[in-house]
CSV table of C-alpha atoms in Angstrom, one decimal:
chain,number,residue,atom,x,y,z
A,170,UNK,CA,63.9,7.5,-37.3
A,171,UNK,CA,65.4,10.7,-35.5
A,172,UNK,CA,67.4,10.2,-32.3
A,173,UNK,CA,68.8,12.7,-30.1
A,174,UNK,CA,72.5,11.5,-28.5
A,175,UNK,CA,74.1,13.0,-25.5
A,176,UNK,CA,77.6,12.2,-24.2
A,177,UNK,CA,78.5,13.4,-20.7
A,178,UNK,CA,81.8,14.4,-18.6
A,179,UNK,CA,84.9,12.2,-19.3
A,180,UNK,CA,82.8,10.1,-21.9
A,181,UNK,CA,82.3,13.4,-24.2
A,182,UNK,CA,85.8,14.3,-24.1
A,183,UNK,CA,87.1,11.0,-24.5
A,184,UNK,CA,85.4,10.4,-27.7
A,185,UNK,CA,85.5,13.9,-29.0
A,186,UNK,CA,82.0,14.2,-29.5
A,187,UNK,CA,78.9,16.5,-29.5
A,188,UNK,CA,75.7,15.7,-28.8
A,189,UNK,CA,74.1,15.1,-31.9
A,190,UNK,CA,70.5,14.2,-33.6
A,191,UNK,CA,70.9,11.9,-35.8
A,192,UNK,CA,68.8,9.8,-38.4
A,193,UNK,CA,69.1,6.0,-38.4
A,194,UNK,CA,67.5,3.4,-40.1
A,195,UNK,CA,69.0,0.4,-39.4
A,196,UNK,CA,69.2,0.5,-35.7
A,197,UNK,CA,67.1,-1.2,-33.2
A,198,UNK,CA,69.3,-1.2,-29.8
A,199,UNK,CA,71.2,1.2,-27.6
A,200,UNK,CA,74.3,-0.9,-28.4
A,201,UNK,CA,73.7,-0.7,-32.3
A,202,UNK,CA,73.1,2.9,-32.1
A,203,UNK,CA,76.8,3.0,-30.1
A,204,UNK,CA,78.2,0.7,-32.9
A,205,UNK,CA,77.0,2.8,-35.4
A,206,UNK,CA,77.5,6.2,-34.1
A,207,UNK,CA,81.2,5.3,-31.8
A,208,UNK,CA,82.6,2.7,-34.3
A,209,UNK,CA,84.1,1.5,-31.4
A,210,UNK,CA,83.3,-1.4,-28.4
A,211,UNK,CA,81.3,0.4,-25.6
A,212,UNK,CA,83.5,0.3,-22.6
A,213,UNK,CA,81.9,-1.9,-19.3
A,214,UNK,CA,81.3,0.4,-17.0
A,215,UNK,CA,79.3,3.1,-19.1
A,216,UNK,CA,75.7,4.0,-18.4
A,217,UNK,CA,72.8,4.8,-20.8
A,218,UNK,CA,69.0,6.5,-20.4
A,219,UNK,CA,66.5,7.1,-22.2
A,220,UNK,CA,64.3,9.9,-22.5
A,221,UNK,CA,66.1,10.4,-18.8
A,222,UNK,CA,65.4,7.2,-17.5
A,223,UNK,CA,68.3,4.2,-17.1
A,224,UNK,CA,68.2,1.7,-19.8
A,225,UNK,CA,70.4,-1.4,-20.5
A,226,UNK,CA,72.3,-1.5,-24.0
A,227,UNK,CA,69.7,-4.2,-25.1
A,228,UNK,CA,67.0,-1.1,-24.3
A,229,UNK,CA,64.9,-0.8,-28.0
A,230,UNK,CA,65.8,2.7,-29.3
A,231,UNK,CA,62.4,4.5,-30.7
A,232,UNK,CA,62.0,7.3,-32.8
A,233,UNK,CA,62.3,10.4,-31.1
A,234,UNK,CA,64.6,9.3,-28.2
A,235,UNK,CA,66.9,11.0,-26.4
A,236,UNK,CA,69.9,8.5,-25.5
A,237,UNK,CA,72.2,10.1,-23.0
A,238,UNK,CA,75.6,7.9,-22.7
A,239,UNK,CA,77.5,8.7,-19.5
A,240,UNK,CA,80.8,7.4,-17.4
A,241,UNK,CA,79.7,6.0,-13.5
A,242,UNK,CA,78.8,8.9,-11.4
A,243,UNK,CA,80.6,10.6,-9.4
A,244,UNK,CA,78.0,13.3,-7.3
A,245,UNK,CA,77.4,13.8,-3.5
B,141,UNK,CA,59.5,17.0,0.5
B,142,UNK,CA,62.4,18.7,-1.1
B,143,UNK,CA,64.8,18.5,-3.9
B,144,UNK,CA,66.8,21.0,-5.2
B,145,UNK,CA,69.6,20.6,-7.8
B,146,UNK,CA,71.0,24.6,-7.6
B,147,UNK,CA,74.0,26.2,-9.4
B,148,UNK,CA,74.1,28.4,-6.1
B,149,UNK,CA,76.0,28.2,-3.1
B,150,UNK,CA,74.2,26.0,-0.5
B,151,UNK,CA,74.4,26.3,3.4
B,152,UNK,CA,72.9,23.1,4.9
B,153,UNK,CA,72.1,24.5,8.3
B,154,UNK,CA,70.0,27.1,7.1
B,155,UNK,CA,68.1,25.7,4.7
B,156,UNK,CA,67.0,22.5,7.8
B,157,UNK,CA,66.3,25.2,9.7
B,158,UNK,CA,64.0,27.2,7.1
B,159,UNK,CA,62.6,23.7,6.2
B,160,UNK,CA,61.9,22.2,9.8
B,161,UNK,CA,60.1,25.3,11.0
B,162,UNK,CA,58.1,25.3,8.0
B,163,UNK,CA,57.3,21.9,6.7
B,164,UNK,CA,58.1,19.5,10.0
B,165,UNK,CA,55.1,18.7,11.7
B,166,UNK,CA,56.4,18.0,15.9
B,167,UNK,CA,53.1,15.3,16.1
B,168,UNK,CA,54.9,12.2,15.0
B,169,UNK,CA,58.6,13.8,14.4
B,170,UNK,CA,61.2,12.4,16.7
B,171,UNK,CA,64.3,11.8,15.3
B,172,UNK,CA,66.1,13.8,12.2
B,173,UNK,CA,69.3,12.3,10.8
B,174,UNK,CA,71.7,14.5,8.4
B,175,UNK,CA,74.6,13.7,5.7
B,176,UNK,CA,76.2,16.9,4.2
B,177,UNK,CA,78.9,16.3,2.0
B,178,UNK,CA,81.8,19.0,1.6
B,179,UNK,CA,84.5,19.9,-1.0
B,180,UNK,CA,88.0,18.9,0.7
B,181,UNK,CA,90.9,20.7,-0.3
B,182,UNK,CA,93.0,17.8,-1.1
B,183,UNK,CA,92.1,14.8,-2.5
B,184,UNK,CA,94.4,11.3,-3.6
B,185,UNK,CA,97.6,12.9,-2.5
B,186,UNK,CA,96.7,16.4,-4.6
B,187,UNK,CA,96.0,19.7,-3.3
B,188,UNK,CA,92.5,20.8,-5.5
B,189,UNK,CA,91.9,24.2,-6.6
B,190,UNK,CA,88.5,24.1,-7.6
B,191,UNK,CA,85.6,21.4,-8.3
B,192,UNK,CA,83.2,21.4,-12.1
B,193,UNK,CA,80.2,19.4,-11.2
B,194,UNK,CA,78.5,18.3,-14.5
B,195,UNK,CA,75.0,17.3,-14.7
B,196,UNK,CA,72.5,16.0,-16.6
B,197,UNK,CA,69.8,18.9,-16.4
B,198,UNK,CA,67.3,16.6,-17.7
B,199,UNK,CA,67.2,14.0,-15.7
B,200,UNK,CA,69.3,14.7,-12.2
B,201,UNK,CA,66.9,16.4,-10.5
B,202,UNK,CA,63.7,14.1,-12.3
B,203,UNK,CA,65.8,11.4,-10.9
B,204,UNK,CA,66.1,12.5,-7.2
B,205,UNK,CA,62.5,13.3,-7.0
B,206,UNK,CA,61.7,10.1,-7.8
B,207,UNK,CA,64.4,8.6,-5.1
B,208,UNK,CA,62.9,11.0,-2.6
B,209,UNK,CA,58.9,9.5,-3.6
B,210,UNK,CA,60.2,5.9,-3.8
B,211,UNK,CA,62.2,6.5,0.1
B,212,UNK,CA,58.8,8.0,1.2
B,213,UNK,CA,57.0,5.3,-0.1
B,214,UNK,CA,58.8,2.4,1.0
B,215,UNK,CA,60.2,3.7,4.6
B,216,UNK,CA,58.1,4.3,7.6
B,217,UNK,CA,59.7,8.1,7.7
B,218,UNK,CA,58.0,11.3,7.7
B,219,UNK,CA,59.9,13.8,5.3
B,220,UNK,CA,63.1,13.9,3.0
B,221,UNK,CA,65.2,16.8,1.5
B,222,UNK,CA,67.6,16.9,-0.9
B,223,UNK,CA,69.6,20.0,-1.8
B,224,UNK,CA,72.6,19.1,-4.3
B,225,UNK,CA,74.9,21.7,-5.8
B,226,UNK,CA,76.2,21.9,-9.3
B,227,UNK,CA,78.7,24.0,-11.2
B,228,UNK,CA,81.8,25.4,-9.9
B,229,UNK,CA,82.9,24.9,-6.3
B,230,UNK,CA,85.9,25.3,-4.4
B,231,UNK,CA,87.1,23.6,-1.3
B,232,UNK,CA,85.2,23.8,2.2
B,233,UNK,CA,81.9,24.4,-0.5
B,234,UNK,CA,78.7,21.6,0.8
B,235,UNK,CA,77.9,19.4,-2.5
B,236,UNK,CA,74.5,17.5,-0.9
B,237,UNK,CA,72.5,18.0,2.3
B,238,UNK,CA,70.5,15.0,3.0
B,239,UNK,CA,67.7,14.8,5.4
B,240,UNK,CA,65.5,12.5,7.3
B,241,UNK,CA,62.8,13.3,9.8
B,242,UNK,CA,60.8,10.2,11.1
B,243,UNK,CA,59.2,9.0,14.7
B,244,UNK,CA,62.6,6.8,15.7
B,245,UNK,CA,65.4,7.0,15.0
B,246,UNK,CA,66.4,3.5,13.1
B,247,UNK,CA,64.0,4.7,10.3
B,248,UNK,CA,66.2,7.7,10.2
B,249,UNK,CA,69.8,6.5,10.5
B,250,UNK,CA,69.5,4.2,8.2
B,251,UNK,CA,67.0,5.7,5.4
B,252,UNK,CA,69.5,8.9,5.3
B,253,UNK,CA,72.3,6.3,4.2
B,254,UNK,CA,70.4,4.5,2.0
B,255,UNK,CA,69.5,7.4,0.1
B,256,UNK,CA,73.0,8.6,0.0
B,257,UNK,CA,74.1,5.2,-1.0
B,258,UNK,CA,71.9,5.5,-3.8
B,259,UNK,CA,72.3,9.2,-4.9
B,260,UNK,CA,76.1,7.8,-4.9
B,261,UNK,CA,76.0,5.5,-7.4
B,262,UNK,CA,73.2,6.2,-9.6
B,263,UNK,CA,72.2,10.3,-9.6
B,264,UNK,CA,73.6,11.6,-12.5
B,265,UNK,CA,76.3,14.1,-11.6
B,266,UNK,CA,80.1,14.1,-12.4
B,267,UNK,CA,83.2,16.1,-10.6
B,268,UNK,CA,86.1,17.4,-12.6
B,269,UNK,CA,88.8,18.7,-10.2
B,270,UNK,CA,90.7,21.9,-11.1
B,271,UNK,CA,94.4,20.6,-9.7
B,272,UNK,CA,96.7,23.3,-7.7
B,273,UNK,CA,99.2,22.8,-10.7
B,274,UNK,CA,96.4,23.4,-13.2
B,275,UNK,CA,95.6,20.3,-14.4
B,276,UNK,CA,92.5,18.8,-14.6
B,277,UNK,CA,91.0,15.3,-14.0
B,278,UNK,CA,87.8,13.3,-14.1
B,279,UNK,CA,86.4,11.6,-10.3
B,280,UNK,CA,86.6,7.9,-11.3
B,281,UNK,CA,84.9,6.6,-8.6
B,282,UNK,CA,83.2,7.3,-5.3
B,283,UNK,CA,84.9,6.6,-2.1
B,284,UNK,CA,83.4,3.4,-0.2
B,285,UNK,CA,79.9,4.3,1.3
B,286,UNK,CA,81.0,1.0,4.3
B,287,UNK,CA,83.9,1.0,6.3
B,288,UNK,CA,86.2,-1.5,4.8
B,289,UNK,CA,88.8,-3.1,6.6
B,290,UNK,CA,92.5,-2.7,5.2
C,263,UNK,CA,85.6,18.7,20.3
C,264,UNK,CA,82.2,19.7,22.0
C,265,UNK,CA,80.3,18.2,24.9
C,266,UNK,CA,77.8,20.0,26.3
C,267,UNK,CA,74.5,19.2,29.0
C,268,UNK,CA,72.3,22.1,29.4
C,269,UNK,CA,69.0,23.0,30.8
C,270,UNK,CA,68.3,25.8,28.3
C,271,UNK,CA,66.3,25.2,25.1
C,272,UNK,CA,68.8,24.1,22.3
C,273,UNK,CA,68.5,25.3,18.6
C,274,UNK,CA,70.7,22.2,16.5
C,275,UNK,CA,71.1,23.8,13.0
C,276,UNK,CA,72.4,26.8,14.8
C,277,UNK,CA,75.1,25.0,17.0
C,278,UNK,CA,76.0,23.3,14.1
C,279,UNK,CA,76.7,26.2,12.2
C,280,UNK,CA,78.4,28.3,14.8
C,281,UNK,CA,80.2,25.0,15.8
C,282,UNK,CA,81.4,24.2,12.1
C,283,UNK,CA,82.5,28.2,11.2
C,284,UNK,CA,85.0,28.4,14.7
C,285,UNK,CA,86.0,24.7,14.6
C,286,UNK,CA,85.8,22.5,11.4
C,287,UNK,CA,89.0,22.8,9.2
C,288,UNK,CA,88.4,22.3,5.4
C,289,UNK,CA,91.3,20.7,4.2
C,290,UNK,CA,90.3,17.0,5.6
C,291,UNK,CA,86.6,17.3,6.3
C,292,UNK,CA,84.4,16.0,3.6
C,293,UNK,CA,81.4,14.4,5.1
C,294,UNK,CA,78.7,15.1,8.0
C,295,UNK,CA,77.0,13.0,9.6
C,296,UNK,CA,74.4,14.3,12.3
C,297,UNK,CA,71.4,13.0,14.5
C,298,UNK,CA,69.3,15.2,16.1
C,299,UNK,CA,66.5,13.7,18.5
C,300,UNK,CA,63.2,15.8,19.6
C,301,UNK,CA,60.2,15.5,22.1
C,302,UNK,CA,57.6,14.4,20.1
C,303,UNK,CA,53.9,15.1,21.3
C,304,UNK,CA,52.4,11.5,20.9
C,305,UNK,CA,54.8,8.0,22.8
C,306,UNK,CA,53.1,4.7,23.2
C,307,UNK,CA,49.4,5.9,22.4
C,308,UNK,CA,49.2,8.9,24.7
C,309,UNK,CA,49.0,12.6,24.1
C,310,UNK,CA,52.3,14.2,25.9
C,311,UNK,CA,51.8,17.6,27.8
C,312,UNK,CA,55.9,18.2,29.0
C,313,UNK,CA,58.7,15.7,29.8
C,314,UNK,CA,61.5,16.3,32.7
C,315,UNK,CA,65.1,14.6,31.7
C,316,UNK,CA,66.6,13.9,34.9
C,317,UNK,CA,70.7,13.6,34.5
C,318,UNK,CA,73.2,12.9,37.0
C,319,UNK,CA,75.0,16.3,37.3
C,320,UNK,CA,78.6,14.6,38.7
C,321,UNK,CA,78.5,11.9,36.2
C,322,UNK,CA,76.4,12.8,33.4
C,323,UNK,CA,78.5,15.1,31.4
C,324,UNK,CA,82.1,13.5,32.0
C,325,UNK,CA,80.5,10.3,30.9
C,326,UNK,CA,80.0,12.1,27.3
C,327,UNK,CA,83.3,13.7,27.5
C,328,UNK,CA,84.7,10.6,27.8
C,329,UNK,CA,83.1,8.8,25.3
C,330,UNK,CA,83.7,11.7,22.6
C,331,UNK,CA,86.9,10.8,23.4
C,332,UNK,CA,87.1,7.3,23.3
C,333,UNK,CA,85.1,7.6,20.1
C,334,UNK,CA,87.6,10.2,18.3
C,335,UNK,CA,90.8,8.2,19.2
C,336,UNK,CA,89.3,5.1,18.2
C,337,UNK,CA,87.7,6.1,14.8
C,338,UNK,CA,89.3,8.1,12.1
C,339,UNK,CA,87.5,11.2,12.2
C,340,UNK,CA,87.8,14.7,12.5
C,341,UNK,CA,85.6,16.4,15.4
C,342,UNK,CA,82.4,14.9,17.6
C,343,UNK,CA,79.8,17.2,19.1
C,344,UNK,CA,77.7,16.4,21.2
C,345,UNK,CA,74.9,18.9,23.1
C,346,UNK,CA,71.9,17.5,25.5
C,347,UNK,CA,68.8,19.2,27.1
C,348,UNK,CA,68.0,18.3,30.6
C,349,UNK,CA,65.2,19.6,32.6
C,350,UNK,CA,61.5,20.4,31.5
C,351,UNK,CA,60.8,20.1,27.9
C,352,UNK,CA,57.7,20.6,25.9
C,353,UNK,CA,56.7,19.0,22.4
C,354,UNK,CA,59.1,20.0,19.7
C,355,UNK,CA,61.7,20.5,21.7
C,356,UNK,CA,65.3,19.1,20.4
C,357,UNK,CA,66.9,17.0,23.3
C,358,UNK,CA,70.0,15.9,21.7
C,359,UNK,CA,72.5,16.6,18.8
C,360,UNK,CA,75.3,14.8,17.9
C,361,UNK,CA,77.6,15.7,15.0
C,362,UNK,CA,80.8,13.8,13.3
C,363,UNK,CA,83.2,14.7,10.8
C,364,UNK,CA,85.5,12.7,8.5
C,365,UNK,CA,87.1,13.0,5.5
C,366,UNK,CA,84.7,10.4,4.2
C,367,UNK,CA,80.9,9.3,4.4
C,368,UNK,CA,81.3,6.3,5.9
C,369,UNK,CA,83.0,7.0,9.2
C,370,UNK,CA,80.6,9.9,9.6
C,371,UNK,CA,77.6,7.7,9.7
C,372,UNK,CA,78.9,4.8,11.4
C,373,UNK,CA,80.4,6.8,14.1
C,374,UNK,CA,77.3,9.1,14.7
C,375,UNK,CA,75.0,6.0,14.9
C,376,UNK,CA,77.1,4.2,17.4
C,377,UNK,CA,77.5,7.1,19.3
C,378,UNK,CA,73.8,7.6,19.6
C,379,UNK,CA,73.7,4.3,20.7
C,380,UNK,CA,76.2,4.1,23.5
C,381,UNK,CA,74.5,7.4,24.9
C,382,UNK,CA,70.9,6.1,25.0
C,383,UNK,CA,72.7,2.7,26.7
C,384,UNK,CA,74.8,4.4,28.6
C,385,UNK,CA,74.1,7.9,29.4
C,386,UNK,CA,72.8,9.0,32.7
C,387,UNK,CA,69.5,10.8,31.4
C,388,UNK,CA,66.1,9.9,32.4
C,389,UNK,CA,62.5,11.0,30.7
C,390,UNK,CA,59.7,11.5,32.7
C,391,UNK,CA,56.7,12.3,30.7
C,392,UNK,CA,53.6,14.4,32.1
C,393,UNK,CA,51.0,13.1,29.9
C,394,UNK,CA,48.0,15.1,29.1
C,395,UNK,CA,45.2,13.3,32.0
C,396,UNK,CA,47.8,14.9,34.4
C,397,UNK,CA,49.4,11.7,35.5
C,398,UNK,CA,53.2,11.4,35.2
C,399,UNK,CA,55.3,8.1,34.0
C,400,UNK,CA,58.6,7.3,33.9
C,401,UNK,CA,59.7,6.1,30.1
C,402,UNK,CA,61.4,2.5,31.0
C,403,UNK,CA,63.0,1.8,28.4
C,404,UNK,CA,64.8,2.9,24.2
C,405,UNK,CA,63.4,2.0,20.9
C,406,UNK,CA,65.2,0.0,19.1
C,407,UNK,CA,68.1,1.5,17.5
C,408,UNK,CA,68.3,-0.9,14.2
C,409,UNK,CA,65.1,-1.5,12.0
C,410,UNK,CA,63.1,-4.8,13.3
C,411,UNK,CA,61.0,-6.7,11.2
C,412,UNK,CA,57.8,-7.6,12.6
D,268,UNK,CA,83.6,4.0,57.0
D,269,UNK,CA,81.8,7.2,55.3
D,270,UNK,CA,79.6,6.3,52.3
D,271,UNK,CA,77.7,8.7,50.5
D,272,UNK,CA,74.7,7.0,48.3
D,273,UNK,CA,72.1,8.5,45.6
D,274,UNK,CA,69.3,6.9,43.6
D,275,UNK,CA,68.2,8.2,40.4
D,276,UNK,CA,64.6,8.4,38.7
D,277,UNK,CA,61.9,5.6,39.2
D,278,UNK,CA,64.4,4.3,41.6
D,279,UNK,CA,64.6,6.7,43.7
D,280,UNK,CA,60.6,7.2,43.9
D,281,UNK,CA,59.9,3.3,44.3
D,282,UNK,CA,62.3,2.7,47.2
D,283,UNK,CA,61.1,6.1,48.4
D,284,UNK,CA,65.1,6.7,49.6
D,285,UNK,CA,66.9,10.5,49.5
D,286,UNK,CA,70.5,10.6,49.0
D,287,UNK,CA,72.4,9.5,52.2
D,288,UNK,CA,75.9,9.3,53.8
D,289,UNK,CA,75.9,6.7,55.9
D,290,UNK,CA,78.7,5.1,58.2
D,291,UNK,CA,78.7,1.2,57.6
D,292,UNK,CA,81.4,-0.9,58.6
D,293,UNK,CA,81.0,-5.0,57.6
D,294,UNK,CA,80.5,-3.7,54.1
D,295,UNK,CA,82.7,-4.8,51.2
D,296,UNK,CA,81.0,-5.2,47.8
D,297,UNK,CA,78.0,-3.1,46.2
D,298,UNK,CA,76.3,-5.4,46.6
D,299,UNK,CA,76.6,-6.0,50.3
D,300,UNK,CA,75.8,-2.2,50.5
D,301,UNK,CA,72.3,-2.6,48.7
D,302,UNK,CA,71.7,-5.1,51.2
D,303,UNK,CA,72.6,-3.0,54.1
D,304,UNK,CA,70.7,-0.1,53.2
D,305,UNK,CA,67.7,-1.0,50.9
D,306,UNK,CA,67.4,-4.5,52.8
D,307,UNK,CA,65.4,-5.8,49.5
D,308,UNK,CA,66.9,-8.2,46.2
D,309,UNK,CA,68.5,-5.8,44.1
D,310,UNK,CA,66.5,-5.6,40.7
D,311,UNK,CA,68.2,-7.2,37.8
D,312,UNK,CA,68.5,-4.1,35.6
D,313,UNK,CA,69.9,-2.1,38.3
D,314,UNK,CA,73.2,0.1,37.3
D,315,UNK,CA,75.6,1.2,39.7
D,316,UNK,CA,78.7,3.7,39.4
D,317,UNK,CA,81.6,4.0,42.1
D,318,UNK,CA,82.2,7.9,42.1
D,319,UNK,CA,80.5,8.5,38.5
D,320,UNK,CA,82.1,5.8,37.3
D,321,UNK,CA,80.2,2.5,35.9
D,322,UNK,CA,81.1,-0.4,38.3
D,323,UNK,CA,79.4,-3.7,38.9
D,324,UNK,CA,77.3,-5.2,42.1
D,325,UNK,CA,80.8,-6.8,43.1
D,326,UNK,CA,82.9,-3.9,43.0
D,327,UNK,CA,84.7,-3.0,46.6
D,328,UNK,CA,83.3,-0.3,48.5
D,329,UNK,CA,85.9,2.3,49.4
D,330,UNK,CA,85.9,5.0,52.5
D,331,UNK,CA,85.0,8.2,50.9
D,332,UNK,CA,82.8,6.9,47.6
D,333,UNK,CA,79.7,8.1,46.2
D,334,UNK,CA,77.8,5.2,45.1
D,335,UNK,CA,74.8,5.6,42.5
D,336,UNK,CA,72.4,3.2,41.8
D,337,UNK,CA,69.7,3.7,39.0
D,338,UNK,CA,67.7,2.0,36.3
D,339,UNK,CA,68.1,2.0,32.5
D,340,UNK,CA,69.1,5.3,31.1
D,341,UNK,CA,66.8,6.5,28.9
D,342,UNK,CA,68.3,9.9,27.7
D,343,UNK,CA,68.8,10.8,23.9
């Protein structure tokens, strides 16, 4: 399946990455798609949505998402 | 209702005033309570140059109109607005306007900082200070929204 | 600081405005917080033509000097403002603004509710409404100011 | 001693009373003033201020004050 990712503010610099879309096969949650994308644990505090709506990290992942990861916010 | 997420400048007491006269109906409209939020100049200890606010252009202002619907549903209040700037920003700049207009004003005091409570912790947005010495640095985390005793 | 009682129709967004570009300094001010409270047309089931808000000249506007005052020495905040209408009012009409500002959200809406609710308590106003049938009555007593469930 | 009184707003039309300055002499408390003049019980919800200062129904009575009685504010 295709999956768009997005990383935001210190998140995107901390890891170095671009948002990306990506093909995966073997993935079923937002935490596997973080294992297999990051390679790395998923710190506590970060946030996920999909398709622009919060998720948890046990949140199925369906093709055609968009999964936006994103550090606690910091607006208003 | 209104919710604006704008790359542009923002002054709060003009746009409640283009807003009230044109949207506020005086029937049932007693009480109006307001939260801007402002840029400071210095922040933890450091004097700040300028202000990035990131968002997600997606979803932030998607997610405020449905805060605003979900407020107006669940509160006996008459009208919200929310203005929030992104982009760059320097000090003395407003970030948010939020308004309440209901009949009392309970509904209002406490609806306006609900809602900010809530645009706090959950509206996607992000502020990357420009330091006076050039560096820059990542908000961690908000400020308490309740006094706290120290 | 500014504490003001005046029989002359007041426009709040504007004060504020004019208020914050003479008086609010940048570098500590962050947050807002503002009521603003308005003659509304409709109060316990009748249709209301104009309202006279009686004061006590003497006593009426040191009492709110003092307790912007009081209020800025015992919070940490940055400036109070605080303007009321006395006299005859018509539908629509603001009666009162009050304005704080802090560095942080959470004085500013603590302080400008409690305020609000030590001048409805305490304040030396008085609403008589002129209802619509003609007859006049005097408003005996406040809505609550915190949300009761009923 | 020279008193000067007012009553405010409902109070003022129910006692059907202007603003006075009296002379009293065997005065001491508010209380004892209300008694004098209005020659009624004073109504519990009844607030009085010594010159434009809140004060209670057993504050002393000076030569020279302005006494105000009136019912619940209800500015705002």
């Amino acid at each position: 399946m295709r999956i768009s990712i997005k990383f935001f503010a210190s998140l995107r610099e901390q890891l170095k990455m671009e948002d990306m879309d990506i093909s995966v096969e073997s993935v079923t949650t937002v935490h596997d798609l973080w294992q297999h994308v990051v390679k790395k644990e998923i710190p506590d505090n970060i946030m996920v949505a999909i398709n622009q709506e919060y998720a948890s990290m046990q949140s199925l992942v369906q093709d055609g998402d968009e999964i936006a990861f994103f550090p606690p916010v910091t607006g208003g | 209702m209104l919710v604006k997420v704008t790359a542009q400048a923002i002054e709060p007491w003009n746009i409640l005033a283009h807003y009230e006269q044109q949207h506020i109906q005086s029937e049932h409209t007693g009480a109006a309570a307001v939260f801007v939020g402002v840029m400071r100049k210095h922040n933890e200890g450091d004097e700040v140059k300028s202000m990035y606010l990131e968002h997600y252009p997606a979803m932030t202002e998607k997610f405020l109109q449905k805060l605003a619907q979900k407020t107006m549903q669940q509160w006996d209040i008459n009208d919200v607005l929310i203005v929030h700037r992104v982009g760059q920003l320097f000090p003395d700049d407003p970030i948010v306007v939020v308004a309440i207009w209901s009949a009392h004003r309970a509904e209002a005091f406490t609806v306006c900082r609900e809602l900010m409570e809530q645009l706090k912790t959950q509206a996607p947005f992000w502020k990357k200070e420009q330091l006076h010495n050039g560096e820059y640095r990542w908000i961690e985390k908000n400020t308490h929204g309740y006094i706290v005793n120290t």
